[in-house]
PDB file of C-alpha atoms and ligand atoms in Angstrom:
ATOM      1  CA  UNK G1116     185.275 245.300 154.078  1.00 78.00           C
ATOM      2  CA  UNK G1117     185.470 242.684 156.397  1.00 90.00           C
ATOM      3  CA  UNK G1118     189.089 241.583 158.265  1.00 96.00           C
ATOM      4  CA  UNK G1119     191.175 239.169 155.926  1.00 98.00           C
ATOM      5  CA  UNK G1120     193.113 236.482 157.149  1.00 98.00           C
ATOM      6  CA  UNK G1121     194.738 234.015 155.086  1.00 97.00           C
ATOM      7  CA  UNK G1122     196.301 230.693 156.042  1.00 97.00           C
ATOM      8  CA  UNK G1123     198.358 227.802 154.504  1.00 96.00           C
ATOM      9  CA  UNK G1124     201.163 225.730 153.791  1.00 96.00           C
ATOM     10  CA  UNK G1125     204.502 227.516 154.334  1.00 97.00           C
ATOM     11  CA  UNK G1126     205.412 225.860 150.738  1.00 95.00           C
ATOM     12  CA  UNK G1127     202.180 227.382 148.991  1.00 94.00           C
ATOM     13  CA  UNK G1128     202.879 230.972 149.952  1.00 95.00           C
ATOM     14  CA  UNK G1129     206.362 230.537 149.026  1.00 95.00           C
ATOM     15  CA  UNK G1130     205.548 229.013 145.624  1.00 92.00           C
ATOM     16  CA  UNK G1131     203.013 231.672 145.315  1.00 86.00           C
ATOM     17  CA  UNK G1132     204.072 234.977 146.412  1.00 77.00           C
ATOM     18  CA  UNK G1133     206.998 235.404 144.366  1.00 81.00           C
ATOM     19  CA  UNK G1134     210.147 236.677 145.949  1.00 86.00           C
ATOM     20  CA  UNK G1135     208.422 237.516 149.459  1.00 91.00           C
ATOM     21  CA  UNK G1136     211.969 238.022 150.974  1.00 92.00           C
ATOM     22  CA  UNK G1137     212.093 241.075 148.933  1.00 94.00           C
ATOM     23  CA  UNK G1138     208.977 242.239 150.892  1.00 96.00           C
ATOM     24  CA  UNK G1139     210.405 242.178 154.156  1.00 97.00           C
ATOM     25  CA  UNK G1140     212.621 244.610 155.668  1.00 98.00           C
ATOM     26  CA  UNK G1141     216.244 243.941 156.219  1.00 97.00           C
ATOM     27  CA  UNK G1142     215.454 243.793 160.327  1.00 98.00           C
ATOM     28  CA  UNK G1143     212.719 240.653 159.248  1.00 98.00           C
ATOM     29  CA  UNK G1144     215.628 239.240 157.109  1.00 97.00           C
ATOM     30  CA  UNK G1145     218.141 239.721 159.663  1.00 97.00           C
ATOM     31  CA  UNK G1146     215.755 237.860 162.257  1.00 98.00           C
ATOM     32  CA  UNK G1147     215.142 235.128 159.817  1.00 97.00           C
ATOM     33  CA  UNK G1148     218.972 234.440 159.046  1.00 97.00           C
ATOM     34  CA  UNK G1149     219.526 234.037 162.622  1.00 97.00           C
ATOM     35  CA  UNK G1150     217.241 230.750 162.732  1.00 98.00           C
ATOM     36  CA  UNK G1151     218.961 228.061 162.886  1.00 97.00           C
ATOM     37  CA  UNK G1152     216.628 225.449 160.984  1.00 98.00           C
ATOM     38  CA  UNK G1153     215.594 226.132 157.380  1.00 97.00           C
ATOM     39  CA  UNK G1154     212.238 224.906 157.718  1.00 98.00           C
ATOM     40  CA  UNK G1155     211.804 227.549 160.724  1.00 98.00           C
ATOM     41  CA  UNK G1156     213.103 230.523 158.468  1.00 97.00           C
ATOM     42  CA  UNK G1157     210.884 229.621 155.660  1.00 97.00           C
ATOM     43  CA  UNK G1158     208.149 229.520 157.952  1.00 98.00           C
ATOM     44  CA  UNK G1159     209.020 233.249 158.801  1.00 98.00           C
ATOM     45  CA  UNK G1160     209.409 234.550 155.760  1.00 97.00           C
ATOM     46  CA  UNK G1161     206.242 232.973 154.434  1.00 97.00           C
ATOM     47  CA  UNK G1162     204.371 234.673 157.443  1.00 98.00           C
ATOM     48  CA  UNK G1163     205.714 237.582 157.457  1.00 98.00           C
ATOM     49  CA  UNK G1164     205.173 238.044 153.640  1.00 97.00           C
ATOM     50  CA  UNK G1165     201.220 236.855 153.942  1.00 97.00           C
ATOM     51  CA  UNK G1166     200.479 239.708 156.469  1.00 98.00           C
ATOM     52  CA  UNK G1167     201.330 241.998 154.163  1.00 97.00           C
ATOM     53  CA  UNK G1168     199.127 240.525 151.750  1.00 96.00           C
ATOM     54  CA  UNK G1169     196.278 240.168 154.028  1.00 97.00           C
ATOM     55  CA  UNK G1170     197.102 244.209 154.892  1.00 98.00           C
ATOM     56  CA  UNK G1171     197.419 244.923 151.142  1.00 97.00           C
ATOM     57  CA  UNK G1172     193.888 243.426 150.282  1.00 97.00           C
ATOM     58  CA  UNK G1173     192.454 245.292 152.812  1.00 97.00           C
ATOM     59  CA  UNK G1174     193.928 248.380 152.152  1.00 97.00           C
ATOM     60  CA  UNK G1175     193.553 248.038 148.398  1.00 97.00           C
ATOM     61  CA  UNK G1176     197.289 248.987 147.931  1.00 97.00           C
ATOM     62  CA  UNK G1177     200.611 246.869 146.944  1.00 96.00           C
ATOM     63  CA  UNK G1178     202.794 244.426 149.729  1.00 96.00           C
ATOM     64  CA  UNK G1179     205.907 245.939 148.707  1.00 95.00           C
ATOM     65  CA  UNK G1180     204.588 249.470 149.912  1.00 97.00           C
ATOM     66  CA  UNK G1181     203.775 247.734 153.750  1.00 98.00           C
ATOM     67  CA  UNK G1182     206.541 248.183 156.048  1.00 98.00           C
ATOM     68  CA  UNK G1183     206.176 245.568 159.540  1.00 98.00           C
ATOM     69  CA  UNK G1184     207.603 247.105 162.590  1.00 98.00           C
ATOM     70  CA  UNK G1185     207.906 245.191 165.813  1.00 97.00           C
ATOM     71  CA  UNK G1186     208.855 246.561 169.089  1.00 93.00           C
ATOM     72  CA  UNK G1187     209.116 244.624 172.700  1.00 93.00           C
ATOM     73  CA  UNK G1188     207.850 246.420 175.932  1.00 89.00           C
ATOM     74  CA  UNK G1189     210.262 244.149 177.542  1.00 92.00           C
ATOM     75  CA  UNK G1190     213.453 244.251 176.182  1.00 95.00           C
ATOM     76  CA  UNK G1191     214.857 246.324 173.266  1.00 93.00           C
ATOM     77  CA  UNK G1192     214.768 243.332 170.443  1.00 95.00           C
ATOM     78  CA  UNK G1193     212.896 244.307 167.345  1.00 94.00           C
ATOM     79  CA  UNK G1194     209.867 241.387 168.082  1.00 96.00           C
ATOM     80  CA  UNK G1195     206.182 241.481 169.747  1.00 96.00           C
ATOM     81  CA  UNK G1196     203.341 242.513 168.587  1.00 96.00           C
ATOM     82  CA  UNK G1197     203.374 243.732 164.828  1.00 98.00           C
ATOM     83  CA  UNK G1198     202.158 247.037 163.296  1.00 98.00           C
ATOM     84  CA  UNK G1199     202.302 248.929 159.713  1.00 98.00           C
ATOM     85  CA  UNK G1200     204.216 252.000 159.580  1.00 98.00           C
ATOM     86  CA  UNK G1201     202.169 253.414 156.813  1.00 97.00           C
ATOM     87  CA  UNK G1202     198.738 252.071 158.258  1.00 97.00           C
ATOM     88  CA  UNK G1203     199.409 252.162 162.612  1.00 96.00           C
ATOM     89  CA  UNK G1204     195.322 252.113 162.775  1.00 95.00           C
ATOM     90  CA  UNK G1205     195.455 248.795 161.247  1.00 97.00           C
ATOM     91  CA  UNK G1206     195.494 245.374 163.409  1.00 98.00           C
ATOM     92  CA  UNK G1207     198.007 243.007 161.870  1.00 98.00           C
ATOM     93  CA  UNK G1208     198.884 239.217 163.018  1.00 98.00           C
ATOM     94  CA  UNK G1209     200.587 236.462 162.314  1.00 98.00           C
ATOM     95  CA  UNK G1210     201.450 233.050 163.087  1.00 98.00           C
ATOM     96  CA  UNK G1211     204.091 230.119 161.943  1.00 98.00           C
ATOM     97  CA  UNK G1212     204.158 226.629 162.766  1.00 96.00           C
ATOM     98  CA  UNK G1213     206.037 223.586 161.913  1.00 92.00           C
ATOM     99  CA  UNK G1214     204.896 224.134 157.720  1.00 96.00           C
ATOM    100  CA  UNK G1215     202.098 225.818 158.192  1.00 97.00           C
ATOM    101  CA  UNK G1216     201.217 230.079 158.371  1.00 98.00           C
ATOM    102  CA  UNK G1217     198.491 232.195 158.746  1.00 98.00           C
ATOM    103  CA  UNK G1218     198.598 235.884 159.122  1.00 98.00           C
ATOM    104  CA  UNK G1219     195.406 238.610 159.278  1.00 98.00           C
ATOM    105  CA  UNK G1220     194.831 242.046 158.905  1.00 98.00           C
ATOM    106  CA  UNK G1221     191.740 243.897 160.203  1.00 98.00           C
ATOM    107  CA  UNK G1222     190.252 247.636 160.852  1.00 97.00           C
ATOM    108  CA  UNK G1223     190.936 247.225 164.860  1.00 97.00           C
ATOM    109  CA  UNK G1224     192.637 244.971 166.695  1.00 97.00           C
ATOM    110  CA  UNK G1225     192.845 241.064 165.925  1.00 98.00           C
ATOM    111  CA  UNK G1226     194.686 238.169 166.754  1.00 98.00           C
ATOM    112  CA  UNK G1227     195.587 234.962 164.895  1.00 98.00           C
ATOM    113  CA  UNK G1228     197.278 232.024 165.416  1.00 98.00           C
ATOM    114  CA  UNK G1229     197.835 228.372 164.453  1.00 98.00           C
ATOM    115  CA  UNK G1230     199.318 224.992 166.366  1.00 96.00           C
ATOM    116  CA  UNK G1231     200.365 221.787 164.228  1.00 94.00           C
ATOM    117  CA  UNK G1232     198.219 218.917 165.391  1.00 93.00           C
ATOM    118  CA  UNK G1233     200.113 215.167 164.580  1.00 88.00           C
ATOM    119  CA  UNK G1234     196.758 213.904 166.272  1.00 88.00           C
ATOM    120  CA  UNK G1235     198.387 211.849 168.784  1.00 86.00           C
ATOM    121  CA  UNK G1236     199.689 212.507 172.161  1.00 85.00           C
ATOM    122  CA  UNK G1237     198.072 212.132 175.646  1.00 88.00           C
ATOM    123  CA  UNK G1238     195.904 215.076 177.221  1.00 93.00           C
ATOM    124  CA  UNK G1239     197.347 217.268 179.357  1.00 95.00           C
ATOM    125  CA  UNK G1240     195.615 217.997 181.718  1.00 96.00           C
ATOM    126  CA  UNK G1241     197.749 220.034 183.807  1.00 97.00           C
ATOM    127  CA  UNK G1242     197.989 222.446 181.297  1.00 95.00           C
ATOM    128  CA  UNK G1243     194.676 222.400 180.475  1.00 97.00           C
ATOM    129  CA  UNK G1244     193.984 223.011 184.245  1.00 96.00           C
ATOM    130  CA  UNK G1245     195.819 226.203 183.710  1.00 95.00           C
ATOM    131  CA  UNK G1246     194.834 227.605 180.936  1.00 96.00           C
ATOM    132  CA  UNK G1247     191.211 227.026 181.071  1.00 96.00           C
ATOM    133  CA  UNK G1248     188.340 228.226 183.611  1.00 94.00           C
ATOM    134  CA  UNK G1249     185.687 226.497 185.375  1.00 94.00           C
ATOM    135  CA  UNK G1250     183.387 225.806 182.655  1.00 94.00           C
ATOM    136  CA  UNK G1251     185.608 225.013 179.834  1.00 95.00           C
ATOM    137  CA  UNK G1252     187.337 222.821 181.865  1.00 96.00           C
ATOM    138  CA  UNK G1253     183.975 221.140 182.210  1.00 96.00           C
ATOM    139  CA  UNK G1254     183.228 220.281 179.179  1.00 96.00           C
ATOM    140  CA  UNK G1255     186.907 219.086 178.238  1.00 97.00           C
ATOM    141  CA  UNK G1256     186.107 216.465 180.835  1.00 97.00           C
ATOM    142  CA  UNK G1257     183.149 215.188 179.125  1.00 96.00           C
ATOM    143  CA  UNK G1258     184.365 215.355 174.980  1.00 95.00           C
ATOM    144  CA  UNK G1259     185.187 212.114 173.472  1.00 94.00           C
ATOM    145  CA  UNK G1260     188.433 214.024 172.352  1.00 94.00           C
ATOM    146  CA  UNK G1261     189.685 216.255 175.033  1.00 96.00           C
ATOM    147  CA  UNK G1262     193.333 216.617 173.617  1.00 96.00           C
ATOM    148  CA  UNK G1263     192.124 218.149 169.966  1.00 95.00           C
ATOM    149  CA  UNK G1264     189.383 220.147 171.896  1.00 96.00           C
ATOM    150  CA  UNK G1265     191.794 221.862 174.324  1.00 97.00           C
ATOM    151  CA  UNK G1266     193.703 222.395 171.114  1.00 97.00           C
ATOM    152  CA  UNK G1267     190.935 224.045 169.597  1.00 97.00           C
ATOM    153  CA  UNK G1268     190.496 226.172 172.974  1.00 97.00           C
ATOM    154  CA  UNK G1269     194.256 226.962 173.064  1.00 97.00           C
ATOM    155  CA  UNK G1270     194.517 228.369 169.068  1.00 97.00           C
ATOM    156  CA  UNK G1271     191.498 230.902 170.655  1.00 97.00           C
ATOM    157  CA  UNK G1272     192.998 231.756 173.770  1.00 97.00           C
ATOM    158  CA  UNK G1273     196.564 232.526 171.786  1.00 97.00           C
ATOM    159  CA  UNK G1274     194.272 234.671 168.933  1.00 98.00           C
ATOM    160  CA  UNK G1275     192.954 236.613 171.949  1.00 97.00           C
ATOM    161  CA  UNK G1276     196.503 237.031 173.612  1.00 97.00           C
ATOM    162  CA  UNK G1277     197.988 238.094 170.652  1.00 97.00           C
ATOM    163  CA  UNK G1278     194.831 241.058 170.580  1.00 96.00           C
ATOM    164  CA  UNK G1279     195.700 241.939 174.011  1.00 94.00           C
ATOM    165  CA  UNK G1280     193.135 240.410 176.138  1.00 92.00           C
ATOM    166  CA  UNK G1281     194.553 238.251 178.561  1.00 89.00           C
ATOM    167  CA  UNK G1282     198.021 237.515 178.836  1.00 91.00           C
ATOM    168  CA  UNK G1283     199.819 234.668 178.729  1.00 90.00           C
ATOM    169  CA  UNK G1284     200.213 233.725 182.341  1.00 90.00           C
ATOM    170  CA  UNK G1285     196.588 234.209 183.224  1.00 89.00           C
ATOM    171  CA  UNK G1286     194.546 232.392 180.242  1.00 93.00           C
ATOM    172  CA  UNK G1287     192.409 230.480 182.780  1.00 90.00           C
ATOM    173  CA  UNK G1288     190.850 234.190 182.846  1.00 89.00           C
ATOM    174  CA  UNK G1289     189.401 233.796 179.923  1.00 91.00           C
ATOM    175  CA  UNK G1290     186.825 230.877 180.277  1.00 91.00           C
ATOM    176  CA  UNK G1291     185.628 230.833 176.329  1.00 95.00           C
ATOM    177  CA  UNK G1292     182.579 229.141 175.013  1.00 94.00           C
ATOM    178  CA  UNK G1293     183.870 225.357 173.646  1.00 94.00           C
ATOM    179  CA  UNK G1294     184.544 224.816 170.036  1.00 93.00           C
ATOM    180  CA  UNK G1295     181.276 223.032 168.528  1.00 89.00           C
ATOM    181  CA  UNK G1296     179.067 224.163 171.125  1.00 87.00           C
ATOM    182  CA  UNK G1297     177.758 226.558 168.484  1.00 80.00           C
ATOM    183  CA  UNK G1298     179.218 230.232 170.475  1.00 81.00           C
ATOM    184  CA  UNK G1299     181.926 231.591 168.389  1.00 92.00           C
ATOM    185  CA  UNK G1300     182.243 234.983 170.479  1.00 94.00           C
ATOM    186  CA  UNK G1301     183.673 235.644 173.305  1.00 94.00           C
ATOM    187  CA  UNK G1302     182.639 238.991 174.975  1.00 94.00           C
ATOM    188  CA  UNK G1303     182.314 241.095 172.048  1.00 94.00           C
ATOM    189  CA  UNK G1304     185.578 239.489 169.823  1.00 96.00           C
ATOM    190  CA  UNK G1305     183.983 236.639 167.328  1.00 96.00           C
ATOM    191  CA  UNK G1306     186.232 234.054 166.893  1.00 97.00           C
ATOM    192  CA  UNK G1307     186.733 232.612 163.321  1.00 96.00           C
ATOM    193  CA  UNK G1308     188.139 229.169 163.638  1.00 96.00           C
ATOM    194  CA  UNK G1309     189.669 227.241 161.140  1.00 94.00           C
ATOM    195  CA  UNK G1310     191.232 223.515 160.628  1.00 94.00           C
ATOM    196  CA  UNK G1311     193.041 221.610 158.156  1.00 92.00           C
ATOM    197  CA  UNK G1312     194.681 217.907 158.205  1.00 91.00           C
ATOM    198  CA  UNK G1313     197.802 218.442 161.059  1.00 92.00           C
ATOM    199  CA  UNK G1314     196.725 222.419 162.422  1.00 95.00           C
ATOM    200  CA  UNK G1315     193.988 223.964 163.971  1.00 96.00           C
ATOM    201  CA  UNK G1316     193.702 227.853 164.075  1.00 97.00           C
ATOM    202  CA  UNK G1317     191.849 230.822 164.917  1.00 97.00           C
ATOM    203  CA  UNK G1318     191.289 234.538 164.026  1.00 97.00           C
ATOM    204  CA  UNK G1319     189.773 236.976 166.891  1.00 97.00           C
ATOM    205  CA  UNK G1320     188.524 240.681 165.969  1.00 97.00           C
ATOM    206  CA  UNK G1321     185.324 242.508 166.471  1.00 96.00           C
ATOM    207  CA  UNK G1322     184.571 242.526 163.070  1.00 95.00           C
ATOM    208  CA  UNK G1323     183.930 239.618 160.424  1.00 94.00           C
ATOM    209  CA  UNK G1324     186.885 237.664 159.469  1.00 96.00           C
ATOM    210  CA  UNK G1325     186.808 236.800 155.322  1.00 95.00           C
ATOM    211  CA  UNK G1326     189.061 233.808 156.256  1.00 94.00           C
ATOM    212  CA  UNK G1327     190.564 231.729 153.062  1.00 93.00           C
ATOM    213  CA  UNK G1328     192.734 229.227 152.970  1.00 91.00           C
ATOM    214  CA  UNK G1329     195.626 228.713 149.917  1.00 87.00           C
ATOM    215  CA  UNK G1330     195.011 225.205 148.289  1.00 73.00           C
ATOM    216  CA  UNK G1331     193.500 227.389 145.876  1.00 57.00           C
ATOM    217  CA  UNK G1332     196.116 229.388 145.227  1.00 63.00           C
ATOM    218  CA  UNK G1333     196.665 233.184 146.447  1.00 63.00           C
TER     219      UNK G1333
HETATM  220  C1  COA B 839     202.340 236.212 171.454  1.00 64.63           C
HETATM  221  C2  COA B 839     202.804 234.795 171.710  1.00 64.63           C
HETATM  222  C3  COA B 839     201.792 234.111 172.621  1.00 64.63           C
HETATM  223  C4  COA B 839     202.873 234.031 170.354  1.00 64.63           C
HETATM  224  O1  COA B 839     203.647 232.906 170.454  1.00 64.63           O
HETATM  225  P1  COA B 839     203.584 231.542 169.632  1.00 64.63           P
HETATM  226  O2  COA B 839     202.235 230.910 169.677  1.00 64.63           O
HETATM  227  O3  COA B 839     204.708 230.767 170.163  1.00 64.63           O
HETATM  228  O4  COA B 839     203.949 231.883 168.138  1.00 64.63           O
HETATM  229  P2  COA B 839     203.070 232.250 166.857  1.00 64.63           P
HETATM  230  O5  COA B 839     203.823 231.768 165.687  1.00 64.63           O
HETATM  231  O6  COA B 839     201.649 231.836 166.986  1.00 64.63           O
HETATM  232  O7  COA B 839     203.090 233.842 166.855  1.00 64.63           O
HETATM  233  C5  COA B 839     204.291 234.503 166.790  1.00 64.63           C
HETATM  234  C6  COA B 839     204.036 235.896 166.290  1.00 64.63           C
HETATM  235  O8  COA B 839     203.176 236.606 167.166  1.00 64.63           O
HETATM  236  C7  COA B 839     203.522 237.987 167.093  1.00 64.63           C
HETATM  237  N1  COA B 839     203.645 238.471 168.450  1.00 64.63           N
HETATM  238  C8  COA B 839     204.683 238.352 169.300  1.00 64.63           C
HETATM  239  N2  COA B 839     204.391 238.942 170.464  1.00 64.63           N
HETATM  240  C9  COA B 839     203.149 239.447 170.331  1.00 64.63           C
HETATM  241  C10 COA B 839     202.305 240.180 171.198  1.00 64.63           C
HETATM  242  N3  COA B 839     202.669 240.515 172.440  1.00 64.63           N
HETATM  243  N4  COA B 839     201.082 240.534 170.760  1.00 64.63           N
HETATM  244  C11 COA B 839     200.687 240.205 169.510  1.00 64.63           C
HETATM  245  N5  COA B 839     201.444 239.504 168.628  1.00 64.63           N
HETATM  246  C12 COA B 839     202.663 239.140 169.061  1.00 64.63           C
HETATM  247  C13 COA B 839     204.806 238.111 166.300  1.00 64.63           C
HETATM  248  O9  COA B 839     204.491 238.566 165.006  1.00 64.63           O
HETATM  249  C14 COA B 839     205.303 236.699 166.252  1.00 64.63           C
HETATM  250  O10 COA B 839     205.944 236.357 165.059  1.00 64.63           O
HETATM  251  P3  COA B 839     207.509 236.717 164.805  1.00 64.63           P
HETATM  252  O11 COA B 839     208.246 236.336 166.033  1.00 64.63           O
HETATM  253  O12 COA B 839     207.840 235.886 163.597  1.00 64.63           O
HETATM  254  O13 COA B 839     207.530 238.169 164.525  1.00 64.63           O
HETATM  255  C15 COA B 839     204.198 234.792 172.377  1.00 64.63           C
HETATM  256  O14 COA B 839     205.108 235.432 171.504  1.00 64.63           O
HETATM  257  C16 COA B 839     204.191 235.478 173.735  1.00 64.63           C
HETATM  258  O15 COA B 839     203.740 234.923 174.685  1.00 64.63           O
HETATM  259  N6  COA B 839     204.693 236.689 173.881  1.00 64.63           N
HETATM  260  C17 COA B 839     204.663 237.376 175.154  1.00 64.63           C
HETATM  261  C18 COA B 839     205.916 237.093 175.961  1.00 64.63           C
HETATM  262  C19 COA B 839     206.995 237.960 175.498  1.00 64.63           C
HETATM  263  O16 COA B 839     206.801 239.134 175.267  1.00 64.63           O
HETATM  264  N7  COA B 839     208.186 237.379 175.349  1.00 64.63           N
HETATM  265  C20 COA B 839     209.348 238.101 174.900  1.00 64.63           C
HETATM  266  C21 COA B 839     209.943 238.888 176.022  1.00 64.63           C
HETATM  267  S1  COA B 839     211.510 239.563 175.602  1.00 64.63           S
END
């Protein structure tokens, strides 16, 4: 079976999923009570819920029986990179922002992740400078919308942070093929993108991403 990722509105996987709060563990809860806005807590618990039904599709066995563990290799707070307790050979990802979630689960490692996109706003190009090589950088200069395609580059980058391939503070490292240029690999991840009026997201794994999105439902 091929990875599955899911993304959507925070409000259709809460009006969906039934009472995902139940499926998280009291640590998830406890980290979603401390956020302060509502809008950012139901964006947790509606991500942290759809991994575990991305995981239980893939592993053909229920949510509630999915337990998320997080652990930092920085400090001792119970975030970073996710993993099942019952499945550790698993990959599992997710990502929240500003209404809108997507989360993935896969046979190896994979990545996913998501940025809200109001469609306005300058370029920046001094982030762009940093977070892009030589050739990516390239082409930004010459698309007729550099600011949504460095978006698009950024949503892969983060997907291939999140898997472990570059880290944050050295993304020019990983000069990608642009979005639209008809490469959706980079090395030997493939890179599923995905868009939707106000986001833009990717998924990256070495295996096939199913990728579907919840306007119809889950
Ligand atoms: C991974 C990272 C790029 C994602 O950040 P983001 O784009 O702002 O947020 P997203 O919503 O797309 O993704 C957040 C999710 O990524 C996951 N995540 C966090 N760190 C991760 C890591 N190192 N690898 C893979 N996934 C990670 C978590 O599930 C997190 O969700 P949660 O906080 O609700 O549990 C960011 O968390 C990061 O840079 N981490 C490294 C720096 C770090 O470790 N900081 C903490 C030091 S104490």
């Amino acid at each position: 079976m091929a990875a599955v990722a899911l993304a959507g509105r925070t409000g259709e996987v809460l009006a969906g999923a039934g009472d995902v709060r139940e499926l998280l563990t009291r640590t998830e809860r406890d980290r979603a009570d401390a956020l302060r806005s509502a809008a950012d807590r139901d964006d947790f618990v509606a991500a942290h819920a759809l991994v575990r039904l991305c995981a239980a599709r893939l592993l053909r066995r229920p949510a509630r029986s999915l337990t998320l563990v997080q652990s930092c290799d920085r400090c001792d707070r119970p975030h970073g990179r996710p993993h099942l307790a019952e499945a550790p050979g698993i990959g599992v990802s997710l990502t929240h922002t500003r209404g809108w979630v997507a989360a993935a689960a896969a046979h190896g490692p994979v990545g996913v992740d998501l940025e809200a996109d109001d469609g306005h706003g300058p370029m920046n190009w001094n982030v762009a400078e940093r977070a892009c090589g030589p050739a990516e950088l390239a082409g930004l200069r010459a698309h007729p919308d550099p600011r949504r395609a460095f978006l698009r580059q950024w949503v892969r980058k983060e997907a291939l942070v999140k898997i472990g391939a570059a880290a944050l503070d050295d993304l020019g490292r990983l000069d990608l093929p642009l979005h639209g240029t008809g490469t959706s690999c980079w090395r030997d991840w493939r890179l599923t993108d995905w868009s939707a009026p106000g986001v833009v997201g990717c998924a990256a794994a070495r295996e096939p991403v199913a990728l579907r999105t919840l306007s119809a439902g889950l």
